[in-house]
Tab-separated table of C-alpha atoms and ligand atoms in Angstrom:
chain	number	residue	atom	x	y	z
A	1	UNK	CA	92.950	116.538	123.781
A	2	UNK	CA	89.250	116.549	122.760
A	3	UNK	CA	86.720	116.592	125.844
A	4	UNK	CA	84.498	113.241	126.222
A	5	UNK	CA	80.891	114.765	126.384
A	6	UNK	CA	78.408	113.240	128.398
A	7	UNK	CA	74.782	113.197	127.037
A	8	UNK	CA	72.253	113.454	129.950
A	9	UNK	CA	69.066	114.620	127.741
A	10	UNK	CA	67.813	111.067	126.336
A	11	UNK	CA	64.255	112.338	127.022
A	12	UNK	CA	64.902	114.994	124.513
A	13	UNK	CA	66.299	112.673	122.094
A	14	UNK	CA	68.362	109.494	121.511
A	15	UNK	CA	71.711	108.416	119.233
A	16	UNK	CA	70.515	106.189	116.535
A	17	UNK	CA	71.780	102.695	117.681
A	18	UNK	CA	74.285	101.315	114.838
A	19	UNK	CA	72.132	98.231	113.761
A	20	UNK	CA	69.261	100.785	113.412
A	21	UNK	CA	71.450	102.585	111.188
A	22	UNK	CA	72.716	99.405	109.305
A	23	UNK	CA	68.738	98.586	108.965
A	24	UNK	CA	68.137	101.642	107.089
A	25	UNK	CA	70.910	102.254	104.801
A	26	UNK	CA	69.444	99.859	102.127
A	27	UNK	CA	66.545	101.474	101.866
A	28	UNK	CA	68.437	105.003	101.178
A	29	UNK	CA	70.274	103.641	98.439
A	30	UNK	CA	69.631	100.543	96.430
A	31	UNK	CA	66.064	99.570	97.730
A	32	UNK	CA	64.391	102.679	96.792
A	33	UNK	CA	61.280	101.751	95.898
A	34	UNK	CA	57.597	102.915	96.760
A	35	UNK	CA	56.084	100.494	99.331
A	36	UNK	CA	52.820	100.562	97.236
A	37	UNK	CA	54.252	99.472	93.887
A	38	UNK	CA	53.775	96.063	92.674
A	39	UNK	CA	57.132	95.295	91.147
A	40	UNK	CA	59.870	93.966	92.958
A	41	UNK	CA	61.736	97.374	94.124
A	42	UNK	CA	58.060	98.082	95.937
A	43	UNK	CA	57.741	94.751	97.334
A	44	UNK	CA	61.133	94.982	98.840
A	45	UNK	CA	60.094	97.979	100.482
A	46	UNK	CA	56.517	96.576	101.325
A	47	UNK	CA	58.663	93.869	103.202
A	48	UNK	CA	60.518	95.984	105.452
A	49	UNK	CA	57.457	98.385	106.352
A	50	UNK	CA	55.780	95.030	107.488
A	51	UNK	CA	58.396	93.464	109.438
A	52	UNK	CA	58.766	96.759	110.809
A	53	UNK	CA	55.187	97.060	111.795
A	54	UNK	CA	55.486	93.601	113.351
A	55	UNK	CA	58.415	94.723	115.489
A	56	UNK	CA	56.611	97.987	116.721
A	57	UNK	CA	53.246	95.808	117.294
A	58	UNK	CA	55.134	93.190	119.733
A	59	UNK	CA	56.842	96.189	121.551
A	60	UNK	CA	53.465	96.849	122.950
A	61	UNK	CA	51.602	93.762	122.789
A	62	UNK	CA	49.430	94.693	119.642
A	63	UNK	CA	48.508	93.091	116.659
A	64	UNK	CA	50.588	94.485	113.219
A	65	UNK	CA	47.158	95.670	111.641
A	66	UNK	CA	46.549	97.974	114.621
A	67	UNK	CA	49.996	100.157	114.239
A	68	UNK	CA	49.613	103.092	112.044
A	69	UNK	CA	53.082	104.661	111.228
A	70	UNK	CA	53.276	108.505	111.350
A	71	UNK	CA	55.833	111.337	111.200
A	72	UNK	CA	56.443	110.992	115.204
A	73	UNK	CA	54.818	111.415	118.413
A	74	UNK	CA	53.189	114.796	117.789
A	75	UNK	CA	51.324	113.712	114.806
A	76	UNK	CA	50.348	110.392	116.837
A	77	UNK	CA	48.925	112.405	119.322
A	78	UNK	CA	47.464	114.787	117.046
A	79	UNK	CA	45.820	111.724	114.897
A	80	UNK	CA	44.247	110.427	118.000
A	81	UNK	CA	42.731	113.494	119.705
A	82	UNK	CA	41.442	115.234	116.554
A	83	UNK	CA	40.669	111.552	115.120
A	84	UNK	CA	38.178	110.724	118.021
A	85	UNK	CA	37.089	114.331	118.284
A	86	UNK	CA	36.380	114.234	114.373
A	87	UNK	CA	34.459	110.849	114.023
A	88	UNK	CA	32.393	111.625	117.174
A	89	UNK	CA	28.581	112.919	117.006
A	90	UNK	CA	27.903	116.383	117.687
A	91	UNK	CA	26.597	115.298	121.248
A	92	UNK	CA	29.948	113.912	122.308
A	93	UNK	CA	32.260	117.207	122.726
A	94	UNK	CA	34.078	116.563	125.827
A	95	UNK	CA	37.771	115.640	126.643
A	96	UNK	CA	39.357	114.828	129.716
A	97	UNK	CA	43.218	115.196	129.799
A	98	UNK	CA	45.992	116.305	132.412
A	99	UNK	CA	47.739	119.393	133.389
A	100	UNK	CA	50.888	117.764	132.436
A	101	UNK	CA	50.594	116.374	129.180
A	102	UNK	CA	53.334	117.442	126.667
A	103	UNK	CA	52.257	120.221	124.260
A	104	UNK	CA	51.621	117.838	121.341
A	105	UNK	CA	48.762	117.071	123.538
A	106	UNK	CA	47.846	120.120	125.253
A	107	UNK	CA	47.880	122.533	122.093
A	108	UNK	CA	45.785	119.886	120.071
A	109	UNK	CA	42.991	119.973	122.857
A	110	UNK	CA	43.317	123.674	123.023
A	111	UNK	CA	42.903	123.839	119.336
A	112	UNK	CA	39.904	122.006	119.649
A	113	UNK	CA	38.525	124.165	122.122
A	114	UNK	CA	38.367	126.915	119.476
A	115	UNK	CA	35.977	124.413	117.640
A	116	UNK	CA	33.214	123.555	120.530
A	117	UNK	CA	35.063	120.985	122.251
A	118	UNK	CA	35.378	121.237	125.995
A	119	UNK	CA	38.391	120.182	127.706
A	120	UNK	CA	38.967	119.247	131.577
A	121	UNK	CA	42.332	119.802	132.414
A	122	UNK	CA	43.064	117.359	135.542
A	123	UNK	CA	45.823	118.263	138.206
A	124	UNK	CA	48.572	116.036	139.508
A	125	UNK	CA	49.830	115.442	142.964
A	126	UNK	CA	52.835	117.218	144.226
A	127	UNK	CA	54.774	114.197	142.997
A	128	UNK	CA	53.377	114.754	139.559
A	129	UNK	CA	50.507	111.825	139.395
A	130	UNK	CA	46.843	111.965	138.339
A	131	UNK	CA	44.425	110.745	140.628
A	132	UNK	CA	41.778	108.010	139.235
A	133	UNK	CA	39.105	109.220	140.769
A	134	UNK	CA	39.697	112.649	139.563
A	135	UNK	CA	39.223	111.027	136.077
A	136	UNK	CA	35.973	109.544	137.341
A	137	UNK	CA	34.775	112.485	138.624
A	138	UNK	CA	35.183	114.399	135.330
A	139	UNK	CA	33.590	112.096	133.476
A	140	UNK	CA	30.207	113.402	131.594
A	141	UNK	CA	27.814	112.040	129.426
A	142	UNK	CA	29.348	113.616	126.409
A	143	UNK	CA	32.575	112.759	127.149
A	144	UNK	CA	34.211	111.047	123.765
A	145	UNK	CA	38.048	110.577	125.000
A	146	UNK	CA	40.192	110.193	127.796
A	147	UNK	CA	43.688	111.187	127.138
A	148	UNK	CA	46.460	110.401	129.995
A	149	UNK	CA	50.249	110.453	129.513
A	150	UNK	CA	52.041	106.938	130.557
A	151	UNK	CA	55.338	108.860	131.402
A	152	UNK	CA	55.933	112.410	132.013
A	153	UNK	CA	58.611	113.837	129.821
A	154	UNK	CA	60.004	116.461	132.614
A	155	UNK	CA	59.445	114.301	135.660
A	156	UNK	CA	59.491	110.308	134.185
A	157	UNK	CA	56.815	109.845	136.465
A	158	UNK	CA	54.453	107.117	135.564
A	159	UNK	CA	50.482	107.397	135.244
A	160	UNK	CA	48.027	104.863	136.789
A	161	UNK	CA	47.159	103.876	133.190
A	162	UNK	CA	45.284	100.770	133.878
A	163	UNK	CA	42.968	102.131	136.359
A	164	UNK	CA	42.114	104.805	134.319
A	165	UNK	CA	41.823	102.131	131.696
A	166	UNK	CA	39.049	100.084	133.425
A	167	UNK	CA	37.557	103.634	134.450
A	168	UNK	CA	37.379	104.229	130.730
A	169	UNK	CA	35.862	100.500	129.462
A	170	UNK	CA	33.136	101.070	132.595
A	171	UNK	CA	32.353	104.188	131.025
A	172	UNK	CA	32.371	103.068	127.458
A	173	UNK	CA	35.043	106.387	126.820
A	174	UNK	CA	37.696	105.851	124.266
A	175	UNK	CA	41.099	105.783	125.985
A	176	UNK	CA	44.437	107.485	124.516
A	177	UNK	CA	47.677	107.501	126.099
A	178	UNK	CA	51.061	109.485	124.912
A	179	UNK	CA	53.675	106.742	125.413
A	180	UNK	CA	56.289	108.241	123.791
A	181	UNK	CA	58.463	108.514	127.069
A	182	UNK	CA	57.847	105.057	128.393
A	183	UNK	CA	58.435	102.903	125.324
A	184	UNK	CA	61.278	101.012	125.338
A	185	UNK	CA	62.009	102.133	128.986
A	186	UNK	CA	59.105	99.748	130.513
A	187	UNK	CA	57.069	96.823	129.727
A	188	UNK	CA	53.993	98.281	127.732
A	189	UNK	CA	50.935	95.795	126.724
A	190	UNK	CA	47.770	97.662	125.571
A	191	UNK	CA	45.392	95.170	126.607
A	192	UNK	CA	46.911	95.026	130.129
A	193	UNK	CA	46.792	98.998	130.202
A	194	UNK	CA	43.102	99.106	128.490
A	195	UNK	CA	44.182	101.759	125.964
A	196	UNK	CA	42.497	102.205	122.781
A	197	UNK	CA	45.135	104.389	121.334
A	198	UNK	CA	48.814	104.674	122.171
A	199	UNK	CA	51.338	106.842	120.645
A	200	UNK	CA	55.206	106.265	120.097
A	201	UNK	CA	58.273	107.971	118.694
A	202	UNK	CA	61.249	106.427	117.260
A	203	UNK	CA	63.628	108.879	118.091
A	204	UNK	CA	63.206	108.201	122.199
A	205	UNK	CA	64.541	104.750	121.636
A	206	UNK	CA	67.348	104.869	119.585
A	207	UNK	CA	65.565	104.946	116.376
A	208	UNK	CA	65.547	107.974	113.821
A	209	UNK	CA	63.767	110.958	114.138
A	210	UNK	CA	60.520	112.309	112.176
A	211	UNK	CA	59.054	108.563	112.592
A	212	UNK	CA	56.128	107.225	115.143
A	213	UNK	CA	53.250	105.023	115.406
A	214	UNK	CA	50.004	105.176	116.635
A	215	UNK	CA	48.421	102.189	117.937
A	216	UNK	CA	44.746	101.983	117.113
A	217	UNK	CA	42.980	98.846	118.665
A	218	UNK	CA	40.847	97.113	116.232
A	219	UNK	CA	37.341	98.778	115.717
A	220	UNK	CA	38.039	101.972	116.927
A	221	UNK	CA	36.802	104.632	114.101
A	222	UNK	CA	39.223	107.974	113.621
A	223	UNK	CA	38.930	110.702	111.060
A	224	UNK	CA	42.268	110.734	109.434
A	225	UNK	CA	44.244	113.895	110.047
A	226	UNK	CA	46.112	113.490	106.793
A	227	UNK	CA	43.788	113.213	103.115
A	228	UNK	CA	45.447	111.918	100.135
A	229	UNK	CA	46.428	108.346	98.907
A	230	UNK	CA	45.552	104.743	100.426
A	231	UNK	CA	48.458	104.035	102.350
A	232	UNK	CA	48.456	102.364	106.071
A	233	UNK	CA	45.024	101.424	105.122
A	234	UNK	CA	43.369	104.622	104.596
A	235	UNK	CA	44.210	105.876	108.105
A	236	UNK	CA	47.513	108.018	106.930
A	237	UNK	CA	48.011	109.246	103.799
A	238	UNK	CA	51.540	109.835	102.241
A	239	UNK	CA	54.133	107.706	100.572
A	240	UNK	CA	55.823	105.637	103.985
A	241	UNK	CA	58.759	106.753	105.139
A	242	UNK	CA	60.439	103.230	104.137
A	243	UNK	CA	64.263	103.791	105.556
A	244	UNK	CA	62.681	105.670	109.018
A	245	UNK	CA	60.270	102.936	109.189
A	246	UNK	CA	62.739	100.122	108.727
A	247	UNK	CA	64.883	101.579	111.551
A	248	UNK	CA	61.844	102.216	113.702
A	249	UNK	CA	61.332	98.565	113.739
A	250	UNK	CA	64.634	97.770	114.322
A	251	UNK	CA	64.848	100.065	117.274
A	252	UNK	CA	61.897	98.573	118.736
A	253	UNK	CA	63.216	94.919	118.267
A	254	UNK	CA	66.407	96.181	120.225
A	255	UNK	CA	64.262	98.113	123.157
A	256	UNK	CA	62.389	94.709	123.183
A	257	UNK	CA	65.000	92.709	123.657
A	258	UNK	CA	67.355	94.975	125.826
A	259	UNK	CA	64.387	96.335	128.203
A	260	UNK	CA	65.193	93.956	131.573
A	261	UNK	CA	68.651	94.559	131.659
A	262	UNK	CA	68.792	98.430	130.177
A	263	UNK	CA	65.710	98.941	132.731
A	264	UNK	CA	68.141	97.635	135.654
A	265	UNK	CA	71.321	99.192	134.464
A	266	UNK	CA	70.043	102.408	133.969
A	267	UNK	CA	68.229	102.836	136.770
A	268	UNK	CA	70.984	102.071	139.187
A	269	UNK	CA	73.001	104.920	137.025
A	270	UNK	CA	70.284	107.186	137.829
A	271	UNK	CA	69.705	106.064	141.557
A	272	UNK	CA	73.868	106.600	141.768
A	273	UNK	CA	73.429	110.134	140.251
A	274	UNK	CA	70.443	111.024	142.248
A	275	UNK	CA	71.765	109.807	145.713
A	276	UNK	CA	75.244	111.562	144.838
A	277	UNK	CA	73.721	115.013	144.247
A	278	UNK	CA	71.658	114.869	146.987
A	279	UNK	CA	74.643	113.937	149.187
A	280	UNK	CA	76.876	116.717	147.308
A	281	UNK	CA	74.597	119.566	146.709
A	282	UNK	CA	73.189	121.274	149.795
A	283	UNK	CA	69.411	121.757	149.587
A	284	UNK	CA	68.921	119.589	146.279
A	285	UNK	CA	65.739	117.824	145.958
A	286	UNK	CA	64.551	115.621	143.731
A	287	UNK	CA	60.975	116.218	141.734
A	288	UNK	CA	58.614	113.894	141.770
A	289	UNK	CA	60.876	111.491	143.722
A	290	UNK	CA	58.187	109.582	145.770
A	291	UNK	CA	56.051	108.501	142.463
A	292	UNK	CA	56.890	105.474	139.970
A	293	UNK	CA	58.845	106.800	137.516
A	294	UNK	CA	60.911	105.833	134.021
A	295	UNK	CA	64.081	104.275	135.209
A	296	UNK	CA	66.260	107.073	133.260
A	297	UNK	CA	64.673	110.089	134.518
A	298	UNK	CA	65.974	112.614	137.317
A	299	UNK	CA	64.737	116.328	137.638
A	300	UNK	CA	66.206	117.922	140.139
A	301	UNK	CA	65.987	121.460	142.303
A	302	UNK	CA	69.194	122.793	143.177
A	303	UNK	CA	67.755	126.106	145.435
A	304	UNK	CA	69.380	129.248	144.448
A	305	UNK	CA	70.200	128.372	140.986
A	306	UNK	CA	69.378	129.561	137.227
A	307	UNK	CA	68.832	126.511	135.196
A	308	UNK	CA	69.139	128.127	131.690
A	309	UNK	CA	72.627	129.360	133.003
A	310	UNK	CA	73.285	126.251	134.697
A	311	UNK	CA	72.632	124.479	131.714
A	312	UNK	CA	75.058	126.409	129.297
A	313	UNK	CA	78.013	126.260	132.491
A	314	UNK	CA	77.398	122.155	132.293
A	315	UNK	CA	77.606	122.178	128.576
A	316	UNK	CA	80.709	124.379	128.671
A	317	UNK	CA	82.398	121.250	130.859
A	318	UNK	CA	80.874	118.857	128.371
A	319	UNK	CA	77.739	117.651	130.192
A	320	UNK	CA	74.339	117.858	127.987
A	321	UNK	CA	71.228	117.992	129.989
A	322	UNK	CA	68.153	120.312	129.968
A	323	UNK	CA	66.128	123.209	132.068
A	324	UNK	CA	62.867	122.263	133.423
A	325	UNK	CA	61.808	125.636	132.622
A	326	UNK	CA	61.178	127.793	128.948
A	327	UNK	CA	62.777	131.305	129.259
A	328	UNK	CA	61.489	134.341	127.195
A	329	UNK	CA	62.548	138.244	127.041
A	330	UNK	CA	65.087	137.641	130.571
A	331	UNK	CA	61.947	136.487	132.397
A	332	UNK	CA	61.601	132.542	132.853
A	333	UNK	CA	58.102	131.332	132.450
A	334	UNK	CA	57.688	128.076	134.653
A	335	UNK	CA	57.370	124.639	133.112
A	336	UNK	CA	53.865	123.779	133.002
A	337	UNK	CA	54.579	120.672	134.659
A	338	UNK	CA	56.557	121.884	137.390
A	339	UNK	CA	54.048	124.356	138.046
A	340	UNK	CA	51.145	121.555	138.072
A	341	UNK	CA	53.115	119.787	140.906
A	342	UNK	CA	52.845	123.046	142.977
A	343	UNK	CA	56.879	124.433	142.316
A	344	UNK	CA	57.052	127.913	142.578
A	345	UNK	CA	58.229	129.958	139.557
A	346	UNK	CA	61.706	130.368	141.487
A	347	UNK	CA	61.697	126.616	142.211
A	348	UNK	CA	60.773	125.674	138.347
A	349	UNK	CA	63.523	127.931	137.396
A	350	UNK	CA	66.039	126.408	139.607
A	351	UNK	CA	65.275	122.650	138.310
A	352	UNK	CA	67.110	120.418	135.833
A	353	UNK	CA	66.356	117.589	133.921
A	354	UNK	CA	69.241	114.654	133.663
A	355	UNK	CA	67.768	111.979	131.580
A	356	UNK	CA	70.003	108.714	131.157
A	357	UNK	CA	70.284	106.472	128.258
A	358	UNK	CA	71.774	103.101	127.096
A	359	UNK	CA	75.270	104.857	126.171
A	360	UNK	CA	75.793	105.873	129.662
A	361	UNK	CA	78.336	104.412	131.826
A	362	UNK	CA	79.536	104.303	135.507
A	363	UNK	CA	82.670	106.501	134.556
A	364	UNK	CA	80.049	108.859	133.479
A	365	UNK	CA	78.289	109.220	136.573
A	366	UNK	CA	81.471	109.274	138.750
A	367	UNK	CA	82.371	112.527	136.442
A	368	UNK	CA	78.882	113.932	136.526
A	369	UNK	CA	79.168	113.635	140.451
A	370	UNK	CA	82.421	115.930	140.256
A	371	UNK	CA	81.224	118.682	137.399
A	372	UNK	CA	77.246	119.039	138.608
A	373	UNK	CA	78.095	120.159	142.332
A	374	UNK	CA	81.233	122.354	141.521
A	375	UNK	CA	79.101	123.973	138.811
A	376	UNK	CA	76.110	124.249	140.948
A	377	UNK	CA	78.342	126.067	143.749
A	378	UNK	CA	79.916	128.297	141.120
A	379	UNK	CA	76.178	129.241	140.047
A	380	UNK	CA	74.112	130.205	142.653
A	381	UNK	CA	72.614	133.472	142.298
A	382	UNK	CA	73.578	133.830	138.918
A	383	UNK	CA	70.771	135.147	136.553
A	384	UNK	CA	70.495	134.367	133.119
A	385	UNK	CA	70.597	136.824	129.982
A	386	UNK	CA	67.572	137.318	127.201
A	387	UNK	CA	66.791	134.316	125.579
A	388	UNK	CA	64.160	132.915	123.146
A	389	UNK	CA	61.713	130.231	124.662
A	390	UNK	CA	62.762	127.128	124.521
A	391	UNK	CA	60.030	124.480	125.562
A	392	UNK	CA	61.454	121.168	127.275
A	393	UNK	CA	61.066	118.234	124.649
B	1	PLP	N1	55.034	113.405	123.864
B	1	PLP	C1	56.226	113.416	124.510
B	1	PLP	C2	55.591	112.994	125.955
B	1	PLP	C3	57.206	114.095	124.280
B	1	PLP	O1	58.110	113.860	124.989
B	1	PLP	C4	57.470	114.092	122.857
B	1	PLP	C5	58.844	114.613	122.372
B	1	PLP	O2	59.368	115.301	123.443
B	1	PLP	C6	56.602	113.961	121.844
B	1	PLP	C7	54.958	113.585	122.242
B	1	PLP	C8	56.702	114.451	120.265
B	1	PLP	O3	57.337	113.651	119.905
B	1	PLP	P1	58.034	113.712	118.483
B	1	PLP	O4	59.085	114.427	118.689
B	1	PLP	O5	58.217	112.542	117.803
B	1	PLP	O6	56.983	114.367	117.557
């Protein structure tokens, strides 16, 4: 009998919804036109792109003209940060961000530091939340951008974006948020959040991989990352990936329609998993537990366990999750996020992320509550072998 596998790694990626696939298929076959062509093939593709733009805009309370399609969350983050830095005058060379951003933001900031940009990486609390007072305190006359993620990918912790938005507005500084992990999980409204720029990625909300969007508030000037033709109103050159964009639009439409119902259902499943594990695994703790979190994420510390080998043992039992640490040459580097919330490297090495999604069921939680405690009990004190670095997506 084949094993029914349980997927608890939705923060890494999600399955494509069947309705999303159905939306994409015509644009991979009969409707293959270039969205920039004037003939009917082109116009059909253009129609699909513009319908998708409306759906993505509706998910975040934006105007369709403020949506720029990209190749994913990584490009959106790069386009926002490099775009603002590139368009800034020579006396505005300071960026404020946090220590817990995704690599798409952190490594972009680090790259800019090699080009005379100064970056402040703000600390977070033990629960993984940045203090808006620290953002205010880090402002300088030369600050050109604040970039603070909405939901953290490892912990699920939600950042006080609205408060930071007010601080940014008072200071007249452009504000970007990476909402890749919050879109489709919690309500999003760009006006309420007070952001000028917001990054999205389709594959985190049951859309296809390799497509995303950047919300650019009307009037915000960005130096484009990509140079070439005139697509996306000169904001992102390159022929539009029509099937992927059409799929993203459908995924955004579904996410918006299902948000309240799925949020309540998934958070109930997550809470049952979390409570069950706290009861069944001696010494278990939830990282970031007291902070507001996305409904689907649970990052758990199982003292005495090596998360890398635990993840493999759980996979052998048919349960997919991810380690909260990157392992290299036999020594495990603690994740920068878990280090930022004050975990020791041993604690970070003992932390595992379970991220739930719309396909998970009550029955899977019940099975997980049998599998995980048994595998943890068998793995206390087992060390991982040599492995290549695998950062948490
Ligand atoms: N930002 C966050 C918070 C993420 O979790 C991810 C992906 O894991 C990204 C950005 C990158 O998105 P993409 O995989 O679409 O490039």
